[in-house]
Coordinates of C-alpha atoms in Angstrom, one line a residue:
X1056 CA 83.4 79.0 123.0
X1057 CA 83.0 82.4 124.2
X1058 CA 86.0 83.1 125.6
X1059 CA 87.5 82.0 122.7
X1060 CA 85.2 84.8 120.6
X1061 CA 86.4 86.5 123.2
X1062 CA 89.8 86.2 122.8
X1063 CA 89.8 86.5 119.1
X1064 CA 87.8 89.2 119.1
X1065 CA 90.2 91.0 121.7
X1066 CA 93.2 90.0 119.0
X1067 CA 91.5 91.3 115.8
X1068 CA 90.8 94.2 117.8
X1069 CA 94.7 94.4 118.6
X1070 CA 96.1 94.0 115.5
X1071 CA 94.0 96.5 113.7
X1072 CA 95.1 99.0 116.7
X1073 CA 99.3 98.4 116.0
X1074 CA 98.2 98.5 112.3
X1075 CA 96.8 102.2 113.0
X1076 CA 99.7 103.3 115.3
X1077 CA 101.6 102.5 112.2
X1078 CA 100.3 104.2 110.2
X1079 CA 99.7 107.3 112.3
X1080 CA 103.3 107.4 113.4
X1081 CA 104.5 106.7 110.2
X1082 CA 102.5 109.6 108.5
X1083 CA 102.9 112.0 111.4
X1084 CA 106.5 111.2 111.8
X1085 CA 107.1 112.2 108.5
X1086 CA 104.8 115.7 108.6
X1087 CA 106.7 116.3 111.8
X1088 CA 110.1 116.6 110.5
X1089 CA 109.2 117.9 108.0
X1090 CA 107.6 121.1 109.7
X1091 CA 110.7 120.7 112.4
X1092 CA 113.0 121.3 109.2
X1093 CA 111.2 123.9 107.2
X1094 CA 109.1 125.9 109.7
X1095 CA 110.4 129.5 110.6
X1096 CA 109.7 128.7 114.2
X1097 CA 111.6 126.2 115.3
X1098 CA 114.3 127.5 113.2
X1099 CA 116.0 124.3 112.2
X1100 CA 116.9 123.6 108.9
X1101 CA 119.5 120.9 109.7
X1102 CA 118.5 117.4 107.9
X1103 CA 121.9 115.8 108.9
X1104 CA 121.3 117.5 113.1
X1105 CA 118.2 116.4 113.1
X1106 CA 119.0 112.7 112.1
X1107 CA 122.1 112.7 114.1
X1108 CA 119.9 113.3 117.3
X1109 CA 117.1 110.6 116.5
X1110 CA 120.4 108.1 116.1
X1111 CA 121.3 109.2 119.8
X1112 CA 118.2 109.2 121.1
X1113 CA 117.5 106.1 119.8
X1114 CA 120.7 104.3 121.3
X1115 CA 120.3 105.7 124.4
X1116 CA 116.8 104.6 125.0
X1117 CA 117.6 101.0 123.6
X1118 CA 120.1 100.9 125.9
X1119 CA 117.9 101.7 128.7
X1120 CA 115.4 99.5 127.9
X1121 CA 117.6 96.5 127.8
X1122 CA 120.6 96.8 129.7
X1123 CA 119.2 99.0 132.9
X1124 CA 115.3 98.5 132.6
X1125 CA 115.6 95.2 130.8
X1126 CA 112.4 95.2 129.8
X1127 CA 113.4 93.9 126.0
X1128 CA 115.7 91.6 125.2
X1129 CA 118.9 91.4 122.4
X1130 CA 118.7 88.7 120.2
X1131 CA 122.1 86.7 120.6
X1132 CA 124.2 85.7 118.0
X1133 CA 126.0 88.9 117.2
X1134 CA 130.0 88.5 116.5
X1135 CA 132.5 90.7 115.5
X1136 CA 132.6 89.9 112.3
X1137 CA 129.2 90.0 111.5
X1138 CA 129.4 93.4 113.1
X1139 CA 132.4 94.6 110.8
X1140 CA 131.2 93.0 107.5
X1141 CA 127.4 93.9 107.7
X1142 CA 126.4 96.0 111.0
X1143 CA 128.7 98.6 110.1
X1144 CA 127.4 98.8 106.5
X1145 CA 124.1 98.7 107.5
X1146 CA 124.1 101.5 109.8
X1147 CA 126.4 103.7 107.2
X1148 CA 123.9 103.2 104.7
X1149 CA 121.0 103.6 106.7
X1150 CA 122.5 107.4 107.8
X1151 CA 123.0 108.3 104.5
X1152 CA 119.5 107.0 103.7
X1153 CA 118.1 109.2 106.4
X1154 CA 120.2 112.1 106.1
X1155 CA 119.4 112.5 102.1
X1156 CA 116.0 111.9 102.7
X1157 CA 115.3 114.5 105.1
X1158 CA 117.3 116.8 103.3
X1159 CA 115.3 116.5 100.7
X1160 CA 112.3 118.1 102.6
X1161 CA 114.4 120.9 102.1
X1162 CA 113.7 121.6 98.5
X1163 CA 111.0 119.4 97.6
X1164 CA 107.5 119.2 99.1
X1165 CA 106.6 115.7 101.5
X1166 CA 104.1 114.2 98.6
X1167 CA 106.6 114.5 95.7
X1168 CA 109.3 112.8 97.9
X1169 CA 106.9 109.8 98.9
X1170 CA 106.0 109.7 95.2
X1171 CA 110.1 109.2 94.3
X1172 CA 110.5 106.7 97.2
X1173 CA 108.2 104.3 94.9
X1174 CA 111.1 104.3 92.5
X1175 CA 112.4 102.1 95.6
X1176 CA 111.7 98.5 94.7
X1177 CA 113.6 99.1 91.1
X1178 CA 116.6 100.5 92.7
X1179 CA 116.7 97.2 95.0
X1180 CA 116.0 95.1 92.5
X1181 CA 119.1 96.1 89.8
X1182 CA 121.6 96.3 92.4
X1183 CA 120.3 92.6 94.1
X1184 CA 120.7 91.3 90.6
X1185 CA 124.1 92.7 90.5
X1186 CA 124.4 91.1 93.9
X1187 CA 123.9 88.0 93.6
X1188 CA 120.4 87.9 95.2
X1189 CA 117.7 88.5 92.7
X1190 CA 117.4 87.0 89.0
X1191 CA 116.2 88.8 85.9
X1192 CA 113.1 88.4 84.8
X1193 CA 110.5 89.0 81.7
X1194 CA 107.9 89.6 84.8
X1195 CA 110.2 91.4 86.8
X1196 CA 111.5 93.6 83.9
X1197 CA 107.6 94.3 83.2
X1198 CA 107.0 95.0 86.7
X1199 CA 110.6 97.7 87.2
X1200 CA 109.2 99.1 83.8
X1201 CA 105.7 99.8 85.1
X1202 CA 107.0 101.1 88.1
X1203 CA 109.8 103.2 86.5
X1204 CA 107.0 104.5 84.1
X1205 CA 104.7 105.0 87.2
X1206 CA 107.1 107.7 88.9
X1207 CA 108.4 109.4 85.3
X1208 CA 104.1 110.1 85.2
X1209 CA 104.1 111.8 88.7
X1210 CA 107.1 113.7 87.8
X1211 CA 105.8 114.8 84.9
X1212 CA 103.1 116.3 86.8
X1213 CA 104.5 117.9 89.2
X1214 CA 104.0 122.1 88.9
X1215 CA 107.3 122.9 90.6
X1216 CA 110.9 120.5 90.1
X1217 CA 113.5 121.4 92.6
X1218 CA 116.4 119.1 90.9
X1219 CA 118.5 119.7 93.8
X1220 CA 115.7 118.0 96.0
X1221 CA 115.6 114.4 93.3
X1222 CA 119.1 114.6 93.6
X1223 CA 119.0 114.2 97.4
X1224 CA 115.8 112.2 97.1
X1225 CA 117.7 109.7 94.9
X1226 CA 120.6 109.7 96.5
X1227 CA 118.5 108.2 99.7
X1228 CA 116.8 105.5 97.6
X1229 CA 120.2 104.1 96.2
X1230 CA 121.2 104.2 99.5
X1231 CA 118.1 102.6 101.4
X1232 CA 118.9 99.8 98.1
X1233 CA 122.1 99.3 99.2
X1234 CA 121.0 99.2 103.3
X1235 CA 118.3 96.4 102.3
X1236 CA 120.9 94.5 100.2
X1237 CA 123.5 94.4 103.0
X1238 CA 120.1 93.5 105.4
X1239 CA 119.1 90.6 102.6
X1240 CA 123.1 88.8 102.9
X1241 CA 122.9 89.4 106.7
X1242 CA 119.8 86.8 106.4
X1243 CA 121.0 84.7 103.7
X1244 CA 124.6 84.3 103.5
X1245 CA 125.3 85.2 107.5
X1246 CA 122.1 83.4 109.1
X1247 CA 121.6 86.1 111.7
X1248 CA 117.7 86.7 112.3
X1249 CA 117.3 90.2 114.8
X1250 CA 113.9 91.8 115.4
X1251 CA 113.7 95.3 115.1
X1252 CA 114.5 96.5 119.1
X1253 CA 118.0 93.7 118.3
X1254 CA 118.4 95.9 115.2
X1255 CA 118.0 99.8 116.2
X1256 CA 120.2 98.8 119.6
X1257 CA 123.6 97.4 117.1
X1258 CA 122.8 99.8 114.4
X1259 CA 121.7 102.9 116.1
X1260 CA 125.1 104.0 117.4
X1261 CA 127.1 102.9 114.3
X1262 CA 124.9 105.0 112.2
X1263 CA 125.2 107.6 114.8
X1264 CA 128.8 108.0 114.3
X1265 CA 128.5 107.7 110.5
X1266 CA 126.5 111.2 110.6
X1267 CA 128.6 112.7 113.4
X1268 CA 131.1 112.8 111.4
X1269 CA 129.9 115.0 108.3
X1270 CA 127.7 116.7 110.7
X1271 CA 130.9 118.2 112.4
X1272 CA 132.3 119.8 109.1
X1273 CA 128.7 120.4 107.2
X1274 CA 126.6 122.1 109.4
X1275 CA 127.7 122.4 113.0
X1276 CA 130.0 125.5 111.5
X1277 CA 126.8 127.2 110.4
X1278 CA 124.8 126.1 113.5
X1279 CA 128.0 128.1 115.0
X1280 CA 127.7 131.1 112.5
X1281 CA 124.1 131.7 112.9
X1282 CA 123.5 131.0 116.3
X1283 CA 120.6 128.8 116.4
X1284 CA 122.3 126.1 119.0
X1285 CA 119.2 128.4 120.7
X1286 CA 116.2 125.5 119.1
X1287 CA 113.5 124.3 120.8
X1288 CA 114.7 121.4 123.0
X1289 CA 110.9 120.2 124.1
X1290 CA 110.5 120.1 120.2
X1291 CA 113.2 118.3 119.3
X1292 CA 112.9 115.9 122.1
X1293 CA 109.0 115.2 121.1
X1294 CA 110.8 114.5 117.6
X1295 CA 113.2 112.1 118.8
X1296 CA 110.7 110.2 121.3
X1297 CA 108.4 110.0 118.3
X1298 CA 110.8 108.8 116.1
X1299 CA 111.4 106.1 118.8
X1300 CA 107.4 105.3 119.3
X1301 CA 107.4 104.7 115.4
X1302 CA 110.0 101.8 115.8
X1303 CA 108.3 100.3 118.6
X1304 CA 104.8 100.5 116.3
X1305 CA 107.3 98.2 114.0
X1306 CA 108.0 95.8 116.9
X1307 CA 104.3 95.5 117.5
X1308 CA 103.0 95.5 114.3
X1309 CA 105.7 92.8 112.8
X1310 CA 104.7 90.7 116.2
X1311 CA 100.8 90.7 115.5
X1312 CA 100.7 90.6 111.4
X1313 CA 101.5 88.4 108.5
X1314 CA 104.6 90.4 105.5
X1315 CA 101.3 90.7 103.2
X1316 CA 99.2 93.0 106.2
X1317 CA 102.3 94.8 107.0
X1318 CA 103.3 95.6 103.1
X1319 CA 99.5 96.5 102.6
X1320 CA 99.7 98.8 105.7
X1321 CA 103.1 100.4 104.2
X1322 CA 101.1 101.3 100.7
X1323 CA 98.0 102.4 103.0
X1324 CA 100.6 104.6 104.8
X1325 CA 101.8 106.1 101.8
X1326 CA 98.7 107.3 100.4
X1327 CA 97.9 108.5 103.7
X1328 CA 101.3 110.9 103.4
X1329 CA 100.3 112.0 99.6
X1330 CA 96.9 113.4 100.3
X1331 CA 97.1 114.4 104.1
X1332 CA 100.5 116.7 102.9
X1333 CA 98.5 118.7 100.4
X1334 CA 96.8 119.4 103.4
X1335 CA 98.7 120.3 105.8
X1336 CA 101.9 122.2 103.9
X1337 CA 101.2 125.0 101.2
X1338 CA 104.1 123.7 98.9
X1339 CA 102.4 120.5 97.9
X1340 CA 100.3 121.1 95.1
X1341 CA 98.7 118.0 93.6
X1342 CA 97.6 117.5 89.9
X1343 CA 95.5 114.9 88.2
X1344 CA 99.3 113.9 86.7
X1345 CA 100.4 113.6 90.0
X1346 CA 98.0 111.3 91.5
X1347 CA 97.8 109.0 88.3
X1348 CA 101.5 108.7 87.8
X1349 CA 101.4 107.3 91.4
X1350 CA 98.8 105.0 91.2
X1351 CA 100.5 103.3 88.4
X1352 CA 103.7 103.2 90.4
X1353 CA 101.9 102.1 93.3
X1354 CA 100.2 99.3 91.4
X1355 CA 103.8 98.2 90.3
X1356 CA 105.0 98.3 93.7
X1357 CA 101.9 95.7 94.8
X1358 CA 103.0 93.3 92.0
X1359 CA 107.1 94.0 93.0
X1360 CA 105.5 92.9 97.1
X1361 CA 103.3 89.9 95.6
X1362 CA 106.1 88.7 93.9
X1363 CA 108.5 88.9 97.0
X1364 CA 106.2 87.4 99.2
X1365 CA 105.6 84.5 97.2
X1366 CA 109.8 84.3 97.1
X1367 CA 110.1 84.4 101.1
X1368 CA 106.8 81.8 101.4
X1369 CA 108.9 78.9 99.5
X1370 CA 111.7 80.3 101.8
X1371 CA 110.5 80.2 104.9
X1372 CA 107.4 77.7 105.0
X1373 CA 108.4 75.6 107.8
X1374 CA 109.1 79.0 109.9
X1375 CA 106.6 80.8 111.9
X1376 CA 106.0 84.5 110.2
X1377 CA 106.5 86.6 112.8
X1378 CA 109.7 85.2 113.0
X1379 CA 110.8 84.1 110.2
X1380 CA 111.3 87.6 107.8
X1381 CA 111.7 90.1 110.9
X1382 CA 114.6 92.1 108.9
X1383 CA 112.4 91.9 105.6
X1384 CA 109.8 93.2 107.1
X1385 CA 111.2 95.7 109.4
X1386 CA 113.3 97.4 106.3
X1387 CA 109.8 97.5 104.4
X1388 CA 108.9 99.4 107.2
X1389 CA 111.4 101.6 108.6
X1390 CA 112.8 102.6 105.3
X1391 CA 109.6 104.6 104.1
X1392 CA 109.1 106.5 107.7
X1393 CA 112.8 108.5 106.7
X1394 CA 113.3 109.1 110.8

């Protein structure tokens, strides 16, 4: 009996710790790039550079890991066509999700942008009913329109709009939609289950050749112009490895949790970003607006996750959870750190 306290004690202990790490990455993750993309030191104001090198860093390290080190393995079960018709997509839209995102740190400040992302769930929600995928609703319609109303109340509030920066930040919530939509067929309609290592090691590279791309005509002829190819390498690198570190934290924390704990962690998380920002960054200035506007958006969001939870238990009731929703919950997850 007590080694088993023991033991149980040893795993609560464990799966509060990844829940932490989370939460930590996630947060500092995001206060990191967005210092690496506005601070006058490192002198780096390139959203689509930066993301391009996290996509690189990323592959090569997954390929280390389990192809040379093989320490982790691939889920088998990848094709070509499965590749073509959803990989491909997947990682296009995820690089334009990230590459919007960050760009929007630009103009607007890192609370602001987290209080936009809430918009999230009614942007997948439209385009999964126009999918195929999700069915309207008088609950779901009441839940969008709290939502919706949630984010207009924040907006309302805040002192100082940069349009430019919603435009941006917008841009990367229709396109983190679309990236979960593509993820949500790859489940349904192709049958293909990946954890999150399986995932970032297939789309990694794709995406990294989606931003390469615009990367080459966009900003690599101002990086040229100005000169700053001169940036802080040990920075950048710290970036990228942390950026890594924050989809491991996913690995662990989708491993040791239940969807509800890791949803619950992701609106802890966000929170954590609103208030910590106002902190740390002198262009997030929080009102009373603000901070109600988001509450009611947040509260929407819970109900949007209750719902969706209670869809996936029916769905997957004879599976095991850590199992059985790894790309649901990875995109709840990876989508809100913008890496």
């Amino acid at each position: 009996m007590a080694d088993r306290d023991r033991r149980w004690v040893r795993e609560e202990f464990l799966t509060y710790a990844y829940i932490l790490l989370y939460i930590a990455l996630s947060s500092g993750q995001i206060f990191f790039n967005k210092w690496v993309l506005s601070s006058k030191e490192i002198n780096f104001p390139y959203p689509l550079g930066l993301t391009l090198l996290h996509m690189v860093f990323s592959s090569v390290l997954c390929f280390m890991l389990t192809k040379v080190l093989k320490i982790m393995k691939i889920d088998e079960g990848m094709t070509l066509d499965v590749y073509i018709t959803s990989v491909i997509p997947i990682g296009a839209m995820f690089a334009m999700t990230l590459w919007l995102g960050n760009t929007a740190y630009l103009y607007i400040s890192v609370a602001f942008a987290q209080m936009l992302k809430a918009i999230m769930p009614v942007a997948v929600f439209i385009l999964g009913v126009l999918a195929g995928l999700e069915v309207m609703s008088c609950r779901m319609l009441l839940i969008m329109s709290v939502i919706s109303f949630g984010v207009l109340v924040a907006s309302y509030g805040e002192m100082e709009i940069s349009w430019i920066g919603v435009v941006y930040q917008m841009g990367g919530v229709v396109g983190e939609a679309l990236r979960l939509i593509f993820m949500e067929i790859l489940v349904k309609r192709k049958g293909l289950k990946l954890n999150p290592i399986s995932l970032m090691y297939y789309v990694s590279p794709c995406s990294a050749l989606c931003l390469l791309i615009p990367w080459i005509f966009l900003e690599k002829p101002k990086m040229d112009e100005q000169g700053t190819w001169s940036f802080k390498p040990l920075v950048l690198t710290l970036n990228s490895l942390c950026t890594f570190a924050l989809n491991l934290s996913v690995f662990l924390v989708i491993s040791h949790t239940s969807a509800l704990t890791i949803r619950v962690a992701g609106v802890v998380k966000d929170w954590v970003v609103v208030l910590f920002s106002a902190l740390l960054f002198a262009d997030t200035k929080l009102t009373l607006i603000n901070l109600f506007g988001y509450a009611i958006a947040i509260a929407g969001v819970a109900a949007y996750n209750n719902s969706k939870l209670r869809k996936e238990a029916y769905r997957v009731s004879s599976e095991e959870p850590a199992q059985s929703v790894p790309l649901v919950a990875a995109s709840t997850l990876t989508n809100e750190t913008r890496i």
